[in-house]
Amino acid sequence: MTISIQVENVTKEFTMQYHRTLKQMAVASLKRLPLQEKFLAVNDVSFNVEQGSSIGLMGLNGSGKSTLLKLINGVMRPDTGIIRTRGRIAGLIATGAGFHPQLTGRENLFLNGAILGMSEAETKRKFDEIVEFADIGKFLDTPVSHYSSGMYARLGFSIAVHVDADVFLADEVLAVGDRPFKKKCMAKMQEIRQQGTTIFYVSHATASVRAMCDRVLVLESGRLNFDGDVDEGIRYLQYDDADDDEENEMDSELGADV
Ligand SMILES: Nc1ncnc2c1ncn2[C@@H]1O[C@H](COP(=O)(O)OP(=O)(O)O)[C@@H](O)[C@H]1O
Ligand SMILES: [Mg+2]
């Protein structure tokens, strides 16, 4: 058993500023109102992930999921605690992260590939495959600032998923894509999962978590309050009780296909 990700007592503190301008700050301080508040976005979180396992990271908006992913990815450092990761990490931690708005899709493909650790030769070799998967067609040579959020996500996902990585992080990547693209992404993630890549999948879609993951972590206000079986984790979240029928329906359809 090889450990792929080790997270030990990790904490990340953020400062919330209540006021944006100097004038607002001056007024607030005269009234003795608080100017800022510190809070723990990730609060004393510990867990280990085995190489090749697939983890669903769940929790409400603002519970610290993206922050935890950024800490694992290495774009942020924890304030306390230790994070160890083995091998190359790729993935999409924010839609279009690392994209330059004035560059075209093609240029961003090379730039993003480089950021994710691919050599120019590797990107060239995979170029056609990436473009075909992203399916952005004639928009390849258009600046990405003209892309829709869905197109942004397609290109970003396609690049990330074609990196030969040991760990793949996916932060709500499928939330903006259309249904055919979601299906394609799920199939692709299953493929890299089968190849033994460790997957960290953030999603609110219970059916896709059931299909994708063999373990669920639930964050609540920065605390890891559940770590275990997928169905139990979803029950813990009580997402199945949601009366959001359309979402659930679509969700089960998606899950049935993958
Ligand atoms: N760079 C930052 N500075 C200050 N607060 C932040 C920053 N990034 C995230 N936060 C806050 O930290 C909390 C957790 O955010 P996030 O990890 O994005 O949650 P999630 O991905 O679970 O929705 C939220 O309250 C968010 O507003
Ligand atoms: Mg998030």
Coordinates of C-alpha atoms and ligand atoms in Angstrom, one line a residue:
M1 CA 0.0 0.0 0.0
T2 CA 1.5 3.3 -1.1
I3 CA 0.3 6.6 0.4
S4 CA -0.4 9.1 -2.3
I5 CA -1.5 12.1 -0.2
Q6 CA -0.8 12.6 3.5
V7 CA -2.5 15.5 5.3
E8 CA -1.6 15.9 9.0
N9 CA -3.3 18.5 11.3
V10 CA -3.6 21.0 8.5
T11 CA -5.0 24.5 9.2
K12 CA -5.4 27.4 6.9
E13 CA -6.5 30.8 8.2
F14 CA -8.0 33.6 6.1
T15 CA -8.7 37.2 7.0
M16 CA -12.1 38.6 6.0
Q17 CA -12.0 42.3 5.4
Y18 CA -15.3 44.0 6.2
H19 CA -14.5 47.3 4.4
R20 CA -13.1 48.0 1.0
T21 CA -12.2 51.7 1.1
L22 CA -10.0 53.7 3.4
K23 CA -13.0 55.9 4.1
Q24 CA -15.2 53.0 5.2
M25 CA -12.4 51.8 7.4
A26 CA -12.0 55.2 9.0
V27 CA -15.7 55.4 9.7
A28 CA -15.8 51.9 11.0
S29 CA -12.9 52.4 13.3
L30 CA -14.4 55.6 14.7
K31 CA -17.6 53.7 15.4
R32 CA -15.4 50.9 16.9
L33 CA -16.8 48.4 14.5
P34 CA -14.6 45.4 13.7
L35 CA -12.4 45.9 10.6
Q36 CA -11.7 42.3 9.9
E37 CA -12.2 38.9 11.1
K38 CA -9.9 35.9 11.0
F39 CA -11.4 32.4 10.5
L40 CA -10.1 28.9 9.7
A41 CA -11.1 27.8 6.2
V42 CA -9.4 24.5 6.9
N43 CA -9.4 23.5 10.6
D44 CA -7.1 20.8 11.9
V45 CA -7.7 18.3 9.0
S46 CA -5.9 15.0 8.9
F47 CA -6.3 12.0 6.5
N48 CA -4.3 9.7 4.2
V49 CA -5.1 8.7 0.7
E50 CA -3.8 5.5 -0.9
Q51 CA -2.4 5.6 -4.4
G52 CA -5.1 4.7 -6.9
S53 CA -8.1 5.4 -4.7
S54 CA -10.7 7.9 -5.6
I55 CA -12.0 10.3 -3.0
G56 CA -15.2 12.4 -3.2
L57 CA -14.8 15.7 -1.3
M58 CA -18.1 17.1 -0.3
G59 CA -19.6 19.8 1.8
L60 CA -21.6 23.0 1.5
N61 CA -20.3 26.1 -0.3
G62 CA -17.7 27.8 1.7
S63 CA -16.9 24.7 3.8
G64 CA -13.2 24.7 2.6
K65 CA -13.1 22.2 -0.2
S66 CA -11.3 24.4 -2.8
T67 CA -8.9 25.6 -0.1
L68 CA -8.0 22.1 0.8
L69 CA -7.5 21.2 -2.9
K70 CA -5.2 24.2 -3.3
L71 CA -3.2 23.2 -0.3
I72 CA -2.8 19.6 -1.8
N73 CA -2.0 21.1 -5.2
G74 CA 0.7 23.3 -3.6
V75 CA -0.6 26.7 -4.8
M76 CA -1.2 27.5 -1.1
R77 CA 0.8 26.6 2.0
P78 CA -0.9 25.5 5.2
D79 CA -0.4 27.7 8.3
T80 CA 0.1 24.7 10.4
G81 CA 0.4 21.0 9.7
I82 CA 2.0 18.9 7.0
I83 CA 1.0 17.9 3.5
R84 CA 3.0 15.3 1.6
T85 CA 2.1 14.2 -1.9
R86 CA 3.7 11.6 -4.2
G87 CA 4.2 12.1 -7.9
R88 CA 2.9 14.6 -10.4
I89 CA -0.3 16.4 -9.5
A90 CA -2.6 17.7 -12.2
G91 CA -6.1 18.8 -12.4
L92 CA -8.5 21.6 -12.5
I93 CA -8.8 23.5 -9.2
A94 CA -10.7 26.5 -10.7
T95 CA -12.2 26.8 -14.1
G96 CA -9.8 28.4 -16.4
A97 CA -7.1 28.8 -13.8
G98 CA -3.9 29.8 -15.5
F99 CA -5.6 30.9 -18.7
H100 CA -4.6 34.2 -20.1
P101 CA -7.7 36.0 -21.4
Q102 CA -5.9 37.7 -24.3
L103 CA -4.3 34.5 -25.6
T104 CA -6.1 32.1 -27.9
G105 CA -7.2 28.7 -27.0
R106 CA -4.3 27.2 -28.8
E107 CA -1.8 29.5 -27.0
N108 CA -3.4 28.8 -23.7
L109 CA -3.2 25.1 -24.3
F110 CA 0.6 25.3 -24.6
L111 CA 0.8 27.7 -21.6
N112 CA -1.5 25.6 -19.4
G113 CA 0.3 22.4 -20.4
A114 CA 3.6 23.9 -19.4
I115 CA 2.1 25.1 -16.0
L116 CA 0.9 21.5 -15.4
G117 CA 4.4 20.2 -16.1
M118 CA 4.1 19.0 -19.7
S119 CA 7.0 19.6 -22.0
E120 CA 6.4 21.3 -25.3
A121 CA 7.0 18.0 -27.1
E122 CA 4.5 16.2 -24.9
T123 CA 1.9 18.9 -25.5
K124 CA 2.5 18.7 -29.2
R125 CA 2.1 15.0 -29.2
K126 CA -1.2 15.2 -27.3
F127 CA -2.4 18.4 -29.0
D128 CA -4.9 16.8 -31.4
E129 CA -6.3 14.6 -28.7
I130 CA -6.8 17.5 -26.3
V131 CA -8.4 19.7 -28.9
E132 CA -10.7 16.9 -30.0
F133 CA -11.8 16.1 -26.4
A134 CA -12.4 19.8 -25.7
D135 CA -14.4 20.0 -28.8
I136 CA -14.1 23.8 -29.1
G137 CA -14.0 23.6 -32.9
K138 CA -13.3 26.8 -34.7
F139 CA -12.8 28.7 -31.5
L140 CA -9.4 27.3 -31.1
D141 CA -7.7 30.4 -32.4
T142 CA -10.0 32.9 -30.7
P143 CA -8.9 34.6 -27.5
V144 CA -10.3 32.7 -24.5
S145 CA -11.9 35.9 -23.2
H146 CA -14.6 35.3 -25.8
Y147 CA -15.3 31.8 -24.6
S148 CA -18.4 30.9 -22.7
S149 CA -17.8 29.4 -19.2
G150 CA -18.6 26.0 -20.7
M151 CA -16.0 26.3 -23.3
Y152 CA -13.5 27.5 -20.8
A153 CA -14.2 24.5 -18.7
R154 CA -13.9 22.1 -21.6
L155 CA -10.5 23.3 -22.6
G156 CA -9.3 23.4 -19.0
F157 CA -10.5 19.9 -18.2
S158 CA -9.2 18.5 -21.4
I159 CA -5.7 19.8 -20.9
A160 CA -5.6 18.7 -17.2
V161 CA -6.9 15.2 -17.9
H162 CA -4.3 14.6 -20.6
V163 CA -1.4 15.2 -18.3
D164 CA 0.1 11.9 -17.2
A165 CA -0.4 12.5 -13.5
D166 CA -0.3 10.4 -10.3
V167 CA -2.9 12.6 -8.6
F168 CA -5.8 14.2 -10.4
L169 CA -7.7 17.0 -8.6
A170 CA -11.1 18.0 -10.0
D171 CA -12.9 20.9 -8.3
E172 CA -16.5 21.1 -9.4
V173 CA -15.3 20.9 -12.9
L174 CA -18.4 19.5 -14.4
A175 CA -20.7 22.0 -12.9
V176 CA -20.7 24.3 -15.9
G177 CA -20.4 21.8 -18.7
D178 CA -23.4 20.6 -20.7
R179 CA -24.7 17.0 -20.4
P180 CA -22.8 15.4 -23.2
F181 CA -19.6 16.9 -22.0
K182 CA -20.2 15.8 -18.4
K183 CA -20.7 12.2 -19.6
K184 CA -17.5 12.4 -21.6
C185 CA -15.6 13.8 -18.6
M186 CA -16.9 11.1 -16.3
A187 CA -15.8 8.4 -18.7
K188 CA -12.4 10.0 -19.0
M189 CA -12.0 10.2 -15.3
Q190 CA -13.0 6.5 -15.0
E191 CA -10.3 5.8 -17.5
I192 CA -7.5 7.5 -15.6
R193 CA -8.9 6.0 -12.4
Q194 CA -8.6 2.5 -13.9
Q195 CA -5.0 3.4 -14.8
G196 CA -4.2 3.8 -11.1
T197 CA -4.4 7.6 -10.8
T198 CA -5.4 8.9 -7.4
I199 CA -8.5 11.1 -7.8
F200 CA -9.8 13.9 -5.7
Y201 CA -13.2 14.8 -6.9
V202 CA -15.2 17.7 -5.5
S203 CA -18.9 17.6 -6.5
H204 CA -22.4 18.2 -5.2
A205 CA -23.8 15.6 -7.6
T206 CA -24.4 12.5 -5.5
A207 CA -24.8 10.1 -8.4
S208 CA -21.5 11.0 -10.0
V209 CA -19.8 10.7 -6.6
R210 CA -21.3 7.3 -6.2
A211 CA -20.1 6.3 -9.7
M212 CA -16.6 7.8 -9.3
C213 CA -15.5 7.4 -5.7
D214 CA -14.7 4.7 -3.3
R215 CA -14.5 7.0 -0.3
V216 CA -16.1 10.3 0.8
L217 CA -14.7 13.1 2.9
V218 CA -17.2 15.8 4.2
L219 CA -16.0 19.2 5.3
E220 CA -18.1 21.4 7.5
S221 CA -16.9 24.9 8.2
G222 CA -13.3 23.7 7.6
R223 CA -13.6 20.6 9.7
L224 CA -13.3 17.1 8.4
N225 CA -16.5 15.7 10.0
F226 CA -16.9 12.6 8.0
D227 CA -14.4 10.2 6.4
G228 CA -15.6 6.8 5.1
D229 CA -18.0 4.9 3.0
V230 CA -19.6 6.7 0.0
D231 CA -23.2 6.0 0.7
E232 CA -22.8 6.8 4.4
G233 CA -21.1 10.1 3.5
I234 CA -23.9 11.1 1.2
R235 CA -26.4 10.1 3.9
Y236 CA -24.4 12.2 6.4
L237 CA -24.8 15.2 4.1
Q238 CA -28.5 14.5 3.6
Y239 CA -28.2 15.4 0.0
D240 CA -30.6 12.7 -1.0
D241 CA -33.4 14.4 0.8
A242 CA -33.0 17.4 -1.4
D243 CA -36.2 18.3 -3.2
D244 CA -34.2 19.6 -6.1
D245 CA -35.8 17.1 -8.5
E246 CA -34.3 18.3 -11.7
E247 CA -30.8 18.1 -10.4
N248 CA -31.4 14.6 -8.9
E249 CA -33.0 13.3 -12.1
M250 CA -30.1 14.5 -14.2
D251 CA -27.7 13.2 -11.6
S252 CA -29.1 9.7 -11.7
E253 CA -29.1 9.7 -15.5
L254 CA -25.5 10.7 -15.4
G255 CA -24.7 8.1 -12.8
A256 CA -26.5 5.4 -14.7
D257 CA -24.3 5.9 -17.8
V258 CA -20.9 5.7 -16.3
Ligands
LIG1 N1 -8.0 33.9 -0.5 C1 -9.0 34.0 0.4 N2 -9.0 35.0 1.3 C2 -10.0 35.0 2.2 N3 -11.0 34.1 2.4 C3 -11.0 33.1 1.5 C4 -10.1 33.0 0.4 N4 -10.4 31.9 -0.3 C5 -11.5 31.4 0.3 N5 -11.9 32.1 1.3 C6 -13.0 31.8 2.2 O1 -12.7 30.5 2.8 C7 -13.9 29.8 3.0 C8 -13.8 28.5 2.3 O2 -13.7 28.7 0.9 P1 -13.6 27.5 -0.2 O3 -12.5 26.7 0.2 O4 -13.6 28.2 -1.5 O5 -15.0 26.7 0.0 P2 -15.7 25.7 -0.9 O6 -14.8 25.3 -2.1 O7 -16.0 24.5 0.0 O8 -17.0 26.3 -1.4 C9 -15.0 30.6 2.4 O9 -15.7 31.3 3.5 C10 -14.3 31.6 1.5 O10 -15.0 32.8 1.4
MG2 MG -15.0 25.5 -4.1

